[in-house]
Short mmCIF file of C-alpha atoms and ligand atoms in Angstrom, two decimals:
data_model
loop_
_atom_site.label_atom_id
_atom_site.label_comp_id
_atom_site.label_asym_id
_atom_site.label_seq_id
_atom_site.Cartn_x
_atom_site.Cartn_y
_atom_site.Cartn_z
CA UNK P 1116 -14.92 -16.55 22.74
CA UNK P 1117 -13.48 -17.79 19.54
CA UNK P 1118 -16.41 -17.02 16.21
CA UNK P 1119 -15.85 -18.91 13.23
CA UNK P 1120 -16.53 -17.99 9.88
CA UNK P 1121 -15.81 -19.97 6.18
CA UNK P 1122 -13.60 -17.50 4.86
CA UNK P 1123 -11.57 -14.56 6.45
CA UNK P 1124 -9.75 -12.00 4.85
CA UNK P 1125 -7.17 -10.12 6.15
CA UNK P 1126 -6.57 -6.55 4.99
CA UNK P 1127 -9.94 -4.23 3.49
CA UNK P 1128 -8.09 -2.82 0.66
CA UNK P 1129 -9.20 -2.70 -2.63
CA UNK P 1130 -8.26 -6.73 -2.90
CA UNK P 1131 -9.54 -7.35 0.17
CA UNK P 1132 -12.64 -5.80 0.00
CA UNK P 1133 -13.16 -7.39 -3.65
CA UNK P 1134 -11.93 -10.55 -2.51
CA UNK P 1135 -15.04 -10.64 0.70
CA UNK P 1136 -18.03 -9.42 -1.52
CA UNK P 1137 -17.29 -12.63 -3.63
CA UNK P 1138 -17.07 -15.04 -1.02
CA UNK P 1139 -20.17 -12.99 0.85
CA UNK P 1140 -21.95 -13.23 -2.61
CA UNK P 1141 -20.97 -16.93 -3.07
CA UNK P 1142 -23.30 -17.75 -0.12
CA UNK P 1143 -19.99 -18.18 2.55
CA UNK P 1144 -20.01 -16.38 5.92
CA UNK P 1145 -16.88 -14.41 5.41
CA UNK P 1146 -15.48 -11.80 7.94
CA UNK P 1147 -12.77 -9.20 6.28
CA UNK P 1148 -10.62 -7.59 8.96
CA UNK P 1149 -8.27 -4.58 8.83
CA UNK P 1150 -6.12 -2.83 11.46
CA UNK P 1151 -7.20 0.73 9.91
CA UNK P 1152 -10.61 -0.39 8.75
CA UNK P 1153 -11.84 -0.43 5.29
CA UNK P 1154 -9.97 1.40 2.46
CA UNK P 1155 -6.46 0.51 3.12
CA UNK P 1156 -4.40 2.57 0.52
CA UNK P 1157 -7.63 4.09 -1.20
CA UNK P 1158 -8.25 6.17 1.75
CA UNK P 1159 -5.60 8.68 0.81
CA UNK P 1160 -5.53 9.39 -2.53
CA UNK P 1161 -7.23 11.94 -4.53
CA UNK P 1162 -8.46 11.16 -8.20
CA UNK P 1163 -7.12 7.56 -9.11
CA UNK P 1164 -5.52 7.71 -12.46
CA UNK P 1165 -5.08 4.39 -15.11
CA UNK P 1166 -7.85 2.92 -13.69
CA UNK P 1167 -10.29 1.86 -16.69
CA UNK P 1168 -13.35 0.22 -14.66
CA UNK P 1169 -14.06 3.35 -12.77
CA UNK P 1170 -15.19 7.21 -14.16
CA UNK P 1171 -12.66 9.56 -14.50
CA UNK P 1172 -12.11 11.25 -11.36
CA UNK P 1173 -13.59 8.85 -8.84
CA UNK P 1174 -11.67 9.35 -5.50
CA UNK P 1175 -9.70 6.58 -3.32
CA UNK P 1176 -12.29 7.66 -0.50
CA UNK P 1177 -15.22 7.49 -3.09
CA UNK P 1178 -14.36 3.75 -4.73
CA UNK P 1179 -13.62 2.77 -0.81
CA UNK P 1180 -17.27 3.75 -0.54
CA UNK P 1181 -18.31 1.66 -3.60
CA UNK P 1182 -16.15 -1.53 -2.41
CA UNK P 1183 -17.33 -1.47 1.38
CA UNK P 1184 -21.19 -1.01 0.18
CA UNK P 1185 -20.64 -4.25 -2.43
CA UNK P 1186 -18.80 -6.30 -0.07
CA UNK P 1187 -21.19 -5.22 3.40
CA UNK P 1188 -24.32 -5.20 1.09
CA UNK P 1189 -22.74 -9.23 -0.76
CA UNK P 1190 -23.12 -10.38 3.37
CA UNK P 1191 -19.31 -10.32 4.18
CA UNK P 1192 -18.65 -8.62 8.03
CA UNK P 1193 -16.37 -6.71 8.50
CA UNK P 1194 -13.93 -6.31 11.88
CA UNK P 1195 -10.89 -3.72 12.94
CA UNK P 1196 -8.30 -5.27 14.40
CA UNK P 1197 -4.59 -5.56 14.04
CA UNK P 1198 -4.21 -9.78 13.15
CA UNK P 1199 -1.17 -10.83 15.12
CA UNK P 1200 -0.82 -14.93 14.13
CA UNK P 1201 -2.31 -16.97 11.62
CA UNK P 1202 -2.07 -20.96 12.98
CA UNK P 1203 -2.72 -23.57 11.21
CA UNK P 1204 -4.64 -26.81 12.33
CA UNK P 1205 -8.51 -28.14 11.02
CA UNK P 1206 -9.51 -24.50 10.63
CA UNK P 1207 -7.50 -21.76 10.63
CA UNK P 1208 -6.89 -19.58 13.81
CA UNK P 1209 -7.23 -15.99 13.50
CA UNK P 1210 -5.79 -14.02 16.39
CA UNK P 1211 -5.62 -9.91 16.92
CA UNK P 1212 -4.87 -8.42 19.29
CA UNK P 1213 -7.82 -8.86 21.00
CA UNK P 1214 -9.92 -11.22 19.33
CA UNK P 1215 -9.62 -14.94 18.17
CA UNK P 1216 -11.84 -16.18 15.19
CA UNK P 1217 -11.71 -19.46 13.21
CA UNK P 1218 -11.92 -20.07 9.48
CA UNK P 1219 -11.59 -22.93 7.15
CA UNK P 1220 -9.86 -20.70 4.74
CA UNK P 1221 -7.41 -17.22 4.86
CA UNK P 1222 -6.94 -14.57 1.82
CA UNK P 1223 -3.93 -12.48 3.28
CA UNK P 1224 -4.49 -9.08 1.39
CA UNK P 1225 -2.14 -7.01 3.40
CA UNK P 1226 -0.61 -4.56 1.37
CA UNK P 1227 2.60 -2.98 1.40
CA UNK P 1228 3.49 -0.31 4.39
CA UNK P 1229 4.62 3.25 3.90
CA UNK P 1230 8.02 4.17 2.32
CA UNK P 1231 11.03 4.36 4.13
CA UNK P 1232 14.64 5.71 3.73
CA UNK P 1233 16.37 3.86 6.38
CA UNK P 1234 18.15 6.56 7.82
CA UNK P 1235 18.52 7.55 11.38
CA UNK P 1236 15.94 10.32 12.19
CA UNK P 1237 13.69 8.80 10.48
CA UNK P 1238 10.59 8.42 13.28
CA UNK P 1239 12.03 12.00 14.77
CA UNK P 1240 10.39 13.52 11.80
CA UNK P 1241 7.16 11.20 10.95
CA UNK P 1242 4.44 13.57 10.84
CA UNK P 1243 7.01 16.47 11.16
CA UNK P 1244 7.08 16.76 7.72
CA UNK P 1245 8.17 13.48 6.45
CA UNK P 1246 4.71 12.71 4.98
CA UNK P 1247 3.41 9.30 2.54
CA UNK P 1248 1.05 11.30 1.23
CA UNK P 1249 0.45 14.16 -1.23
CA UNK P 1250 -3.73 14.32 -0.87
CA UNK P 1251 -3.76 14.29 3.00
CA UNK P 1252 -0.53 16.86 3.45
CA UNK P 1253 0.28 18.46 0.14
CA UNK P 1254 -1.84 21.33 1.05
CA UNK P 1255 -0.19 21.67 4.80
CA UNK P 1256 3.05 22.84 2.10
CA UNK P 1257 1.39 25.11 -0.03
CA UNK P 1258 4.26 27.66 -1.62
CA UNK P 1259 6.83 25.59 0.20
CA UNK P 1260 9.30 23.51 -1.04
CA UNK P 1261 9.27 20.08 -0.86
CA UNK P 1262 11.12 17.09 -2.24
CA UNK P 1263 9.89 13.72 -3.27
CA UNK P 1264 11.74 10.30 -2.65
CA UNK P 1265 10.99 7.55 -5.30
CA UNK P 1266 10.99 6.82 -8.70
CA UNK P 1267 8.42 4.27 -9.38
CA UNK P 1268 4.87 5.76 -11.07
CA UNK P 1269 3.11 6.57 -8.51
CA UNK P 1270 5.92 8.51 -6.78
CA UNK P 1271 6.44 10.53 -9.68
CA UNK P 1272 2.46 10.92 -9.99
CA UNK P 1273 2.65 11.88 -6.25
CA UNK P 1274 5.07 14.74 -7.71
CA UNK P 1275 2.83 15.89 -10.07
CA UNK P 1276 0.19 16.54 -8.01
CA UNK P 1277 2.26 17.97 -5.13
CA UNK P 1278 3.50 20.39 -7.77
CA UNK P 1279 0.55 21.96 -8.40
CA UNK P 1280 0.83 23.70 -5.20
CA UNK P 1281 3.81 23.58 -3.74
CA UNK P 1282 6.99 25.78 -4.62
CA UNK P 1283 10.02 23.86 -6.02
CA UNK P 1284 9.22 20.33 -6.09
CA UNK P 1285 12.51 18.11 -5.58
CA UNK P 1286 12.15 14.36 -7.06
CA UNK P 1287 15.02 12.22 -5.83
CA UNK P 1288 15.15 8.94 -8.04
CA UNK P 1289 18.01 7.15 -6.18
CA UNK P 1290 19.87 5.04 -8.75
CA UNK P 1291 16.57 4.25 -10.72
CA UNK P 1292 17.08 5.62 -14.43
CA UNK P 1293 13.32 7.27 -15.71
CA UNK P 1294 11.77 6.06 -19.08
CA UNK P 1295 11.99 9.83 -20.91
CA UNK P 1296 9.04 8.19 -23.28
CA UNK P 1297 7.15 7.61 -20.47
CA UNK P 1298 4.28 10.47 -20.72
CA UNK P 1299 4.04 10.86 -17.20
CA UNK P 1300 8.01 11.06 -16.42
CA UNK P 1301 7.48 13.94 -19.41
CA UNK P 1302 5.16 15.91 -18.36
CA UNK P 1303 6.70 15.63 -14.79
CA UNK P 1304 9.90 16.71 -16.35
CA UNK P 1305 8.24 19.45 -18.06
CA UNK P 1306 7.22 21.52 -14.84
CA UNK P 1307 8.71 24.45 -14.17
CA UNK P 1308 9.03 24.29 -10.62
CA UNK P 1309 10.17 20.50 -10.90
CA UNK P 1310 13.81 19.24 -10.57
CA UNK P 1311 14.28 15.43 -10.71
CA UNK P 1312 17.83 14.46 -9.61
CA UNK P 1313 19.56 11.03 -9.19
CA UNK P 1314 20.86 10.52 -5.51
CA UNK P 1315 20.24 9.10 -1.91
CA UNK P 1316 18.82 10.49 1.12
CA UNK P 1317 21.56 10.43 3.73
CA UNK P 1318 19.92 12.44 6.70
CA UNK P 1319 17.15 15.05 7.35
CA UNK P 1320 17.92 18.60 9.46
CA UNK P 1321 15.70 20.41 11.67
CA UNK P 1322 14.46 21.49 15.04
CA UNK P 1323 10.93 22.57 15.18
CA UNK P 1324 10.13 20.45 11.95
CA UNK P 1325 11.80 19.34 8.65
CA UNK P 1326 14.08 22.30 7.29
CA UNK P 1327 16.33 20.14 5.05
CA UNK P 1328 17.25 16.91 3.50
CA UNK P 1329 20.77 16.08 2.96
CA UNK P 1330 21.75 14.68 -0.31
CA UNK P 1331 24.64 12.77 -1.84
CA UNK P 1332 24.57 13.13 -5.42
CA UNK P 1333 27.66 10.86 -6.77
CA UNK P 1334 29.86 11.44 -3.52
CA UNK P 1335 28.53 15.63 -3.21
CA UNK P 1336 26.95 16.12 -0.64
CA UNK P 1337 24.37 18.92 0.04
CA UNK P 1338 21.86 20.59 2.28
CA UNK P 1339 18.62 21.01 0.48
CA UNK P 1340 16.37 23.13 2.00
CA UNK P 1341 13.07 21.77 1.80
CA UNK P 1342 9.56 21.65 4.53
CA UNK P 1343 8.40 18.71 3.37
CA UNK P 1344 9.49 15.09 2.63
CA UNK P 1345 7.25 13.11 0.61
CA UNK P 1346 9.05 9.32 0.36
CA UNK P 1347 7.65 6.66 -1.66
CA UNK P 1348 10.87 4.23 -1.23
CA UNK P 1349 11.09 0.74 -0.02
CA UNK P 1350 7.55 -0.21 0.62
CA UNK P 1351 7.09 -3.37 2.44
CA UNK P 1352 4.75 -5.78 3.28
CA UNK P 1353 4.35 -7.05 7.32
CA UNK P 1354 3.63 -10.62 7.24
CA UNK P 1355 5.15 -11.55 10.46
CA UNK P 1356 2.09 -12.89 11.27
CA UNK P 1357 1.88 -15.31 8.86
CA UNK P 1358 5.71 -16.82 9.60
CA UNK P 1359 6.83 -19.60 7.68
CA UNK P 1360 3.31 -20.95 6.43
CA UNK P 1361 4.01 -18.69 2.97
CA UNK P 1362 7.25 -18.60 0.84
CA UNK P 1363 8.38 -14.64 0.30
CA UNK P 1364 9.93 -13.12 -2.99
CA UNK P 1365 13.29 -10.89 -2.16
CA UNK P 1366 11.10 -8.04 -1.64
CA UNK P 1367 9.41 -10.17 1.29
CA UNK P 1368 6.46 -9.96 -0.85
CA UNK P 1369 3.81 -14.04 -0.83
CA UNK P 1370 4.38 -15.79 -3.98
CA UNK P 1371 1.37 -17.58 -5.17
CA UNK P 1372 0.40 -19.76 -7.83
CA UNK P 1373 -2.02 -18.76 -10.59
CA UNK P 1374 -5.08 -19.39 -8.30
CA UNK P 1375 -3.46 -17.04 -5.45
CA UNK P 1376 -3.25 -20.27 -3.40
CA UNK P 1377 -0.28 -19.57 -0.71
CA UNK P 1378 1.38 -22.67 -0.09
CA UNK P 1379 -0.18 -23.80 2.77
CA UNK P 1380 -3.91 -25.39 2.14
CA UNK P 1381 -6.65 -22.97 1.76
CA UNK P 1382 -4.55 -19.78 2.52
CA UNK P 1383 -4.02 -17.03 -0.12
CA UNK P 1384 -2.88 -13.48 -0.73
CA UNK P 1385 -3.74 -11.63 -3.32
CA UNK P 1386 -3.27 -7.31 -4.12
CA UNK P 1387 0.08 -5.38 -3.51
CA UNK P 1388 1.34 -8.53 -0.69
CA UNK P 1389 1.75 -10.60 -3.50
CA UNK P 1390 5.12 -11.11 -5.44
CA UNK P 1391 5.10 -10.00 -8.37
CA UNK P 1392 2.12 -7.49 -8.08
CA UNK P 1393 2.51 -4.56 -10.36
CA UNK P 1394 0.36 -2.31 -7.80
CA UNK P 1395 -2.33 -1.15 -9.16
CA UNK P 1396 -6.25 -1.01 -8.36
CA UNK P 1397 -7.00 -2.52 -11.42
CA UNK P 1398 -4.65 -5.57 -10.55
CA UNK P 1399 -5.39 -5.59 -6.29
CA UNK P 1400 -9.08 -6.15 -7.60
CA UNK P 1401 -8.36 -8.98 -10.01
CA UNK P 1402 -6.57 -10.49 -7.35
CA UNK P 1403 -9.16 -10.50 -5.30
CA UNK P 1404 -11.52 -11.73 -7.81
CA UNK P 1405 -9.50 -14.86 -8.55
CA UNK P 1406 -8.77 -15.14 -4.73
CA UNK P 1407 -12.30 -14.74 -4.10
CA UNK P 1408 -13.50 -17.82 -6.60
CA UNK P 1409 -10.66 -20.03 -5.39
CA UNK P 1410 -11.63 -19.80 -2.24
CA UNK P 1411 -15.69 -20.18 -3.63
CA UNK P 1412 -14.36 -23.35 -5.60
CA UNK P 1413 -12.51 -24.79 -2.52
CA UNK P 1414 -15.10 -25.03 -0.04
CA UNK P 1415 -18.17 -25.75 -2.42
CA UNK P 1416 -19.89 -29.10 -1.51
C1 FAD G 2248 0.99 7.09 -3.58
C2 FAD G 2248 0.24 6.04 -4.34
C3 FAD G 2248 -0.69 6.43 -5.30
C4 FAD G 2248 -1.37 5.45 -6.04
N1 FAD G 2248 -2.26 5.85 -7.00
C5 FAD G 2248 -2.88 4.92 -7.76
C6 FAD G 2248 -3.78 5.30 -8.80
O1 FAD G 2248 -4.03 6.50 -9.04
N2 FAD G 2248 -4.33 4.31 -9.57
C7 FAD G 2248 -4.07 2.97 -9.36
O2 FAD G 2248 -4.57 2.11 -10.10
N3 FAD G 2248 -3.23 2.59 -8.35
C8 FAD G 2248 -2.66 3.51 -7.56
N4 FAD G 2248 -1.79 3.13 -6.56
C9 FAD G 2248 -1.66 1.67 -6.28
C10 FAD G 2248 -2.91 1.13 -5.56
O3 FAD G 2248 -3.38 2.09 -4.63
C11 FAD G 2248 -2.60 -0.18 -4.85
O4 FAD G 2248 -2.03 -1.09 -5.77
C12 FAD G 2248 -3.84 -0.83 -4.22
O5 FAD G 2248 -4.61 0.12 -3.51
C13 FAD G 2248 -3.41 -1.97 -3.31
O6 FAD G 2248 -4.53 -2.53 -2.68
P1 FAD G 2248 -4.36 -3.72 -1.63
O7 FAD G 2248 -5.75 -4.09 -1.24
O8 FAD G 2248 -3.48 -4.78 -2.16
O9 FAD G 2248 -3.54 -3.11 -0.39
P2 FAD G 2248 -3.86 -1.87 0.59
O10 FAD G 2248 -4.72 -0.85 -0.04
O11 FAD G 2248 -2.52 -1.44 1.07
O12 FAD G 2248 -4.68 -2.54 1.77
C14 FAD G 2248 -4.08 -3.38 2.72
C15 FAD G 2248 -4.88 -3.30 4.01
O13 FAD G 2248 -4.38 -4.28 4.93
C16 FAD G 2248 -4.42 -3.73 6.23
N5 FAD G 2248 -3.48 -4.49 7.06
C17 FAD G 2248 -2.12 -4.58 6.94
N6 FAD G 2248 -1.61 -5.40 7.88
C18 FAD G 2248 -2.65 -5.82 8.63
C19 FAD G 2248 -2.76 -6.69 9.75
N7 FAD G 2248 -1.70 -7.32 10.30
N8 FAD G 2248 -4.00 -6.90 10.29
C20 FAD G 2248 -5.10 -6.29 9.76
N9 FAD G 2248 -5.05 -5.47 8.68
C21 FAD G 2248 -3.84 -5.24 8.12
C22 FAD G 2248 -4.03 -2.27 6.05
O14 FAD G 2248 -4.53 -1.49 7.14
C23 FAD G 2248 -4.73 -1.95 4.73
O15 FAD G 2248 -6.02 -1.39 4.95
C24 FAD G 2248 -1.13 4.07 -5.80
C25 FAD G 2248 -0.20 3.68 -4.82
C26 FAD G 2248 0.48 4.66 -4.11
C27 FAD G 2248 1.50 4.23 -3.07
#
């Protein structure tokens, strides 16, 4: 049985969370599905920093709280499920991998997907100390070393917090070259257990977990030992579902125009999937804002 709804929304991050609780609140039945359920990135961070709408100190898991409650309590359902196609005809078709559901319009609100190094291993040590996240498993590497691939901020803030607690801290910035005025890249720098180093992953060593990460640092090439690898690189949306119905940026990210409309009619993205995003909660919420009234302002009357 197919059940149809005005609006869906697929992803419950921060956007898409924002994004349902305007359309709910709008007076549309709206139905926001995730593969994970609600939260998306939230989940699995510890205090959220530069974000000026919330206290200081308010938790991913605590403003995942505060979204679900607004968009749940605004009217909007919400659904777990993994959405596998996205077709196109007088409403859209909504398919997971279980469940069909029909809506007259889409807000994609996907997100990006973990970092990757693209090296062989990779998988082999998923869980085994390669790790996305410093909240859930920086504790599991108390005293321990551990290294840190990425460059952008929230890798580097990732560092920081890892370094708190963990023994040497390794950053590996690839070929990215760090604003030194940047407060955070200072204070980072400014650890004493911290070591940021230009460079590239080329493999990872162990048997009974991660013991180290081989580096190439301008053709030298050496073993660091380290028990945990935190890597932050190459995040990437998964839009497969959504085929050729959106135009992607280089970084296969949906480009929109300025009212998050998609290309096709009534479909939009909006948070981190979108080109261009600068990644942020601030910005995944005032995409799904604007995604939120577009979609209000499309279906009215
Ligand atoms: C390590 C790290 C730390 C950060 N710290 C901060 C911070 O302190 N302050 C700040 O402002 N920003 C921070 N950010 C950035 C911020 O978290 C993100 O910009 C924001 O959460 C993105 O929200 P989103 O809704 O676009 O995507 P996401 O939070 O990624 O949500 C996308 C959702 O879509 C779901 N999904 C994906 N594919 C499918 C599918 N096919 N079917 C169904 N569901 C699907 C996923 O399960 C996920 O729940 C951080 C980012 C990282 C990586």
């Amino acid at each position: 049985m197919t059940t149809s709804f005005d609006a869906i929304v697929i992803g419950a991050g921060v956007a898409g969370l924002t994004a349902a609780a305007i359309v709910a609140r709008g007076g549309l039945r709206c139905l926001c599905i995730d593969r994970m359920g609600p939260g998306g990135l939230l989940i699995n961070l510890g205090a959220l920093v530069d974000c000026p709408d919330l206290p200081a100190g308010t938790s991913g898991p605590d403003h995942v709280a505060s979204l679900t409650d607004d968009a749940m309590g605004a009217g909007a359902e919400l659904a777990i499920g993994e959405v596998q196609s996205l077709r196109p005809g007088d409403v859209w078709t909504v398919q997971t991998e279980s469940e069909s559901f029909t809506a007259r319009a889409v807000i994609v609100a996907t997100g990006l997907g973990n970092g990757r190094l693209g090296i062989d291993d990779e998988a082999r040590f998923e869980g085994q100390g390669l790790s996305h996240c410093a909240a859930c498993d920086g504790p599991l590497y108390a005293g321990a070393d551990v290294m840190v691939a990425g460059a952008d901020r929230w890798a580097l803030q990732e560092a920081i917090e890892l370094a708190e607690t963990a023994g040497r801290t390794t950053v590996v910035t690839g070929t990215a070259t760090l604003d030194t005025a940047d407060p955070r890249i200072r204070h980072l720098t400014s650890l004493p257990n911290v070591a940021v180093l230009p460079g590239r992953i080329l493999g990872l060593q162990g048997e009974d977990g991660l013991q180290s990460v081989v580096l190439d640092q301008g053709g030298r090439q050496a073993a660091v030992p380290v028990r945990g690898l935190f890597v932050y690189t190459d995040r990437r949306p998964a839009t497969d579902f959504a085929g050729d119905l959106v135009t992607r940026d280089e970084g296969l990210r949906i480009r929109v125009d300025e009212n998050q409309r998609a290309g096709a009619s009534l479909l939009y993205a909006a948070g981190d999937v979108r080109a261009g995003a600068v990644q942020s909660v601030a910005e995944a919420a005032a995409d799904g804002r604007r995604a939120g009234q577009a979609v209000l302002g499309a279906l009215a009357g």
